[in-house]
Amino acid sequence: MKNTLLFFFILSTCILYGQKNNTLLNYSFEEAFKLQEKEKKPIIVFFHTSWCKYCFAMKKNTFIDKKVINLLNKHFYFVSFDAESKDSINIKGRIFKNKSGVHQIVEVLASKNNTISYPSTIIISTNNTIDEQIDSFLSAEEITKILTSYIALK
């Protein structure tokens, strides 16, 4: 009986551990910036909307890829954010809100030539500067190449 219980305990631990490694860690802005104070890692922000079919495709294809998940979990803090969210965000005492349908944080981080496209993937350095703004769909292969190149440069 003890051996049976021990077997099931070990099996359940292995299953839980395996699931954890295949889950993309997703932080809020506040959590990511707070964690960055303790361990310097760049922040990847994925801006999306509920109506964007390319955003949906990235969620369902790109961000479930094991290689992408491993790269993001190991080397970055990942923030997935609905650009039309009504939530206020407090980053180091600065408050960002939704004004007229688009969140201020999106305007600050994802605006290129005064336009915002979805999906947008932003890389924020450990110094809190924008290193990359990618305003298009990224496949798992494309984002893996981008992330791997970024890691190699740092």
mmCIF file of C-alpha atoms in Angstrom:
data_model
loop_
_atom_site.group_PDB
_atom_site.id
_atom_site.type_symbol
_atom_site.label_atom_id
_atom_site.label_comp_id
_atom_site.label_asym_id
_atom_site.label_seq_id
_atom_site.Cartn_x
_atom_site.Cartn_y
_atom_site.Cartn_z
ATOM 1 C CA MET A 1 0.000 0.000 0.000
ATOM 2 C CA LYS A 2 2.823 2.414 0.895
ATOM 3 C CA ASN A 3 4.582 1.692 -2.390
ATOM 4 C CA THR A 4 1.373 2.383 -4.305
ATOM 5 C CA LEU A 5 0.894 5.725 -2.548
ATOM 6 C CA LEU A 6 4.527 6.636 -3.132
ATOM 7 C CA PHE A 7 4.190 5.774 -6.830
ATOM 8 C CA PHE A 8 1.107 8.010 -7.229
ATOM 9 C CA PHE A 9 2.782 10.844 -5.336
ATOM 10 C CA ILE A 10 5.846 10.713 -7.606
ATOM 11 C CA LEU A 11 3.678 10.408 -10.716
ATOM 12 C CA SER A 12 1.520 13.408 -9.766
ATOM 13 C CA THR A 13 4.618 15.478 -8.965
ATOM 14 C CA CYS A 14 6.094 14.663 -12.370
ATOM 15 C CA ILE A 15 2.840 15.553 -14.115
ATOM 16 C CA LEU A 16 2.573 18.871 -12.286
ATOM 17 C CA TYR A 17 6.221 19.697 -12.980
ATOM 18 C CA GLY A 18 5.792 18.876 -16.675
ATOM 19 C CA GLN A 19 2.713 21.066 -16.934
ATOM 20 C CA LYS A 20 4.452 23.976 -15.250
ATOM 21 C CA ASN A 21 7.270 23.920 -17.806
ATOM 22 C CA ASN A 22 4.782 24.057 -20.671
ATOM 23 C CA THR A 23 2.847 27.011 -19.291
ATOM 24 C CA LEU A 24 3.717 30.527 -20.343
ATOM 25 C CA LEU A 25 4.198 32.719 -17.287
ATOM 26 C CA ASN A 26 2.106 35.840 -17.787
ATOM 27 C CA TYR A 27 2.599 38.844 -15.518
ATOM 28 C CA SER A 28 0.785 42.133 -15.086
ATOM 29 C CA PHE A 29 2.754 45.285 -15.853
ATOM 30 C CA GLU A 30 3.094 45.981 -12.144
ATOM 31 C CA GLU A 31 4.388 42.472 -11.428
ATOM 32 C CA ALA A 32 6.882 42.530 -14.309
ATOM 33 C CA PHE A 33 8.418 45.862 -13.300
ATOM 34 C CA LYS A 34 8.565 44.813 -9.653
ATOM 35 C CA LEU A 35 10.255 41.510 -10.571
ATOM 36 C CA GLN A 36 12.671 43.383 -12.803
ATOM 37 C CA GLU A 37 13.946 45.240 -9.727
ATOM 38 C CA LYS A 38 15.006 41.903 -8.208
ATOM 39 C CA GLU A 39 16.197 40.088 -11.322
ATOM 40 C CA LYS A 40 17.023 42.112 -14.422
ATOM 41 C CA LYS A 41 15.253 40.597 -17.418
ATOM 42 C CA PRO A 42 13.762 42.357 -20.423
ATOM 43 C CA ILE A 43 9.976 42.582 -20.602
ATOM 44 C CA ILE A 44 8.026 41.325 -23.607
ATOM 45 C CA VAL A 45 4.634 42.977 -23.992
ATOM 46 C CA PHE A 46 2.008 41.480 -26.285
ATOM 47 C CA PHE A 47 -0.768 43.979 -27.063
ATOM 48 C CA HIS A 48 -3.930 42.445 -28.457
ATOM 49 C CA THR A 49 -7.664 43.061 -28.770
ATOM 50 C CA SER A 50 -10.656 40.739 -28.649
ATOM 51 C CA TRP A 51 -11.619 41.519 -32.261
ATOM 52 C CA CYS A 52 -8.192 41.019 -33.865
ATOM 53 C CA LYS A 53 -7.979 37.679 -35.682
ATOM 54 C CA TYR A 54 -4.172 37.873 -35.939
ATOM 55 C CA CYS A 55 -3.940 38.467 -32.180
ATOM 56 C CA PHE A 56 -6.112 35.417 -31.610
ATOM 57 C CA ALA A 57 -3.897 33.375 -33.944
ATOM 58 C CA MET A 58 -0.775 34.389 -32.016
ATOM 59 C CA LYS A 59 -2.398 33.404 -28.713
ATOM 60 C CA LYS A 60 -3.507 30.041 -30.088
ATOM 61 C CA ASN A 61 -0.395 29.194 -32.125
ATOM 62 C CA THR A 62 2.682 31.262 -31.323
ATOM 63 C CA PHE A 63 2.390 31.435 -27.541
ATOM 64 C CA ILE A 64 1.674 27.732 -27.082
ATOM 65 C CA ASP A 65 4.875 26.652 -28.831
ATOM 66 C CA LYS A 66 7.193 24.931 -26.323
ATOM 67 C CA LYS A 67 10.336 26.636 -27.605
ATOM 68 C CA VAL A 68 8.690 30.076 -27.395
ATOM 69 C CA ILE A 69 7.395 29.331 -23.892
ATOM 70 C CA ASN A 70 10.826 28.179 -22.721
ATOM 71 C CA LEU A 71 12.569 31.263 -24.154
ATOM 72 C CA LEU A 72 10.027 33.657 -22.666
ATOM 73 C CA ASN A 73 9.910 32.005 -19.237
ATOM 74 C CA LYS A 74 13.689 31.752 -18.926
ATOM 75 C CA HIS A 75 14.885 35.074 -20.335
ATOM 76 C CA PHE A 76 11.984 37.537 -20.141
ATOM 77 C CA TYR A 77 8.985 38.724 -18.171
ATOM 78 C CA PHE A 78 5.951 38.303 -20.424
ATOM 79 C CA VAL A 79 2.943 40.641 -20.286
ATOM 80 C CA SER A 80 -0.133 39.916 -22.400
ATOM 81 C CA PHE A 81 -2.430 42.938 -22.368
ATOM 82 C CA ASP A 82 -5.797 43.733 -23.940
ATOM 83 C CA ALA A 83 -5.316 47.150 -25.547
ATOM 84 C CA GLU A 84 -8.924 48.067 -24.762
ATOM 85 C CA SER A 85 -8.712 47.125 -21.087
ATOM 86 C CA LYS A 86 -10.432 49.451 -18.620
ATOM 87 C CA ASP A 87 -7.923 48.617 -15.860
ATOM 88 C CA SER A 88 -5.600 51.318 -14.567
ATOM 89 C CA ILE A 89 -1.906 50.492 -14.498
ATOM 90 C CA ASN A 90 0.532 51.931 -11.969
ATOM 91 C CA ILE A 91 4.161 51.715 -13.064
ATOM 92 C CA LYS A 92 6.563 53.314 -10.633
ATOM 93 C CA GLY A 93 3.967 55.883 -9.568
ATOM 94 C CA ARG A 94 2.794 56.767 -13.081
ATOM 95 C CA ILE A 95 -0.859 55.902 -13.740
ATOM 96 C CA PHE A 96 -1.999 54.762 -17.197
ATOM 97 C CA LYS A 97 -5.723 54.550 -18.044
ATOM 98 C CA ASN A 98 -8.006 53.783 -20.937
ATOM 99 C CA LYS A 99 -8.940 56.975 -22.699
ATOM 100 C CA SER A 100 -11.355 56.915 -25.614
ATOM 101 C CA GLY A 101 -11.110 53.158 -26.220
ATOM 102 C CA VAL A 102 -7.332 52.764 -26.364
ATOM 103 C CA HIS A 103 -5.268 52.342 -23.239
ATOM 104 C CA GLN A 104 -2.589 54.984 -22.597
ATOM 105 C CA ILE A 105 0.058 52.298 -22.054
ATOM 106 C CA VAL A 106 -0.563 51.090 -25.614
ATOM 107 C CA GLU A 107 -0.161 54.619 -26.957
ATOM 108 C CA VAL A 108 3.150 54.994 -25.111
ATOM 109 C CA LEU A 109 4.670 51.618 -25.974
ATOM 110 C CA ALA A 110 3.135 50.503 -29.286
ATOM 111 C CA SER A 111 2.694 53.716 -31.253
ATOM 112 C CA LYS A 112 4.782 53.875 -34.435
ATOM 113 C CA ASN A 113 4.460 56.962 -36.621
ATOM 114 C CA ASN A 114 1.368 57.951 -34.609
ATOM 115 C CA THR A 115 -0.424 54.700 -35.448
ATOM 116 C CA ILE A 116 -1.077 51.537 -33.481
ATOM 117 C CA SER A 117 -1.448 48.141 -35.095
ATOM 118 C CA TYR A 118 -2.510 44.863 -33.563
ATOM 119 C CA PRO A 119 -0.986 42.606 -32.622
ATOM 120 C CA SER A 120 2.024 44.511 -31.317
ATOM 121 C CA THR A 121 4.929 42.861 -29.576
ATOM 122 C CA ILE A 122 7.252 45.162 -27.659
ATOM 123 C CA ILE A 123 10.623 44.381 -26.086
ATOM 124 C CA ILE A 124 11.484 46.620 -23.144
ATOM 125 C CA SER A 125 15.117 46.456 -22.042
ATOM 126 C CA THR A 126 16.305 46.043 -18.468
ATOM 127 C CA ASN A 127 16.916 49.825 -18.574
ATOM 128 C CA ASN A 128 13.206 50.328 -19.380
ATOM 129 C CA THR A 129 13.748 51.554 -22.930
ATOM 130 C CA ILE A 130 11.915 50.215 -25.961
ATOM 131 C CA ASP A 131 14.298 48.017 -27.933
ATOM 132 C CA GLU A 132 11.826 46.523 -30.422
ATOM 133 C CA GLN A 133 8.325 47.333 -31.680
ATOM 134 C CA ILE A 134 6.875 44.679 -33.935
ATOM 135 C CA ASP A 135 3.412 45.493 -35.205
ATOM 136 C CA SER A 136 2.413 42.338 -37.027
ATOM 137 C CA PHE A 137 1.607 38.676 -36.581
ATOM 138 C CA LEU A 138 4.610 36.606 -35.544
ATOM 139 C CA SER A 139 4.757 32.854 -36.016
ATOM 140 C CA ALA A 140 6.523 30.704 -33.445
ATOM 141 C CA GLU A 141 9.537 30.468 -35.763
ATOM 142 C CA GLU A 142 9.679 34.233 -36.307
ATOM 143 C CA ILE A 143 9.423 35.160 -32.638
ATOM 144 C CA THR A 144 11.939 32.452 -31.709
ATOM 145 C CA LYS A 145 14.432 33.971 -34.141
ATOM 146 C CA ILE A 146 13.786 37.487 -32.772
ATOM 147 C CA LEU A 147 14.085 36.414 -29.131
ATOM 148 C CA THR A 148 17.190 34.300 -29.748
ATOM 149 C CA SER A 149 18.917 37.178 -31.564
ATOM 150 C CA TYR A 150 17.942 39.594 -28.793
ATOM 151 C CA ILE A 151 19.322 37.276 -26.101
ATOM 152 C CA ALA A 152 22.579 36.840 -28.039
ATOM 153 C CA LEU A 153 23.097 40.622 -28.161
ATOM 154 C CA LYS A 154 22.693 41.064 -24.406
#
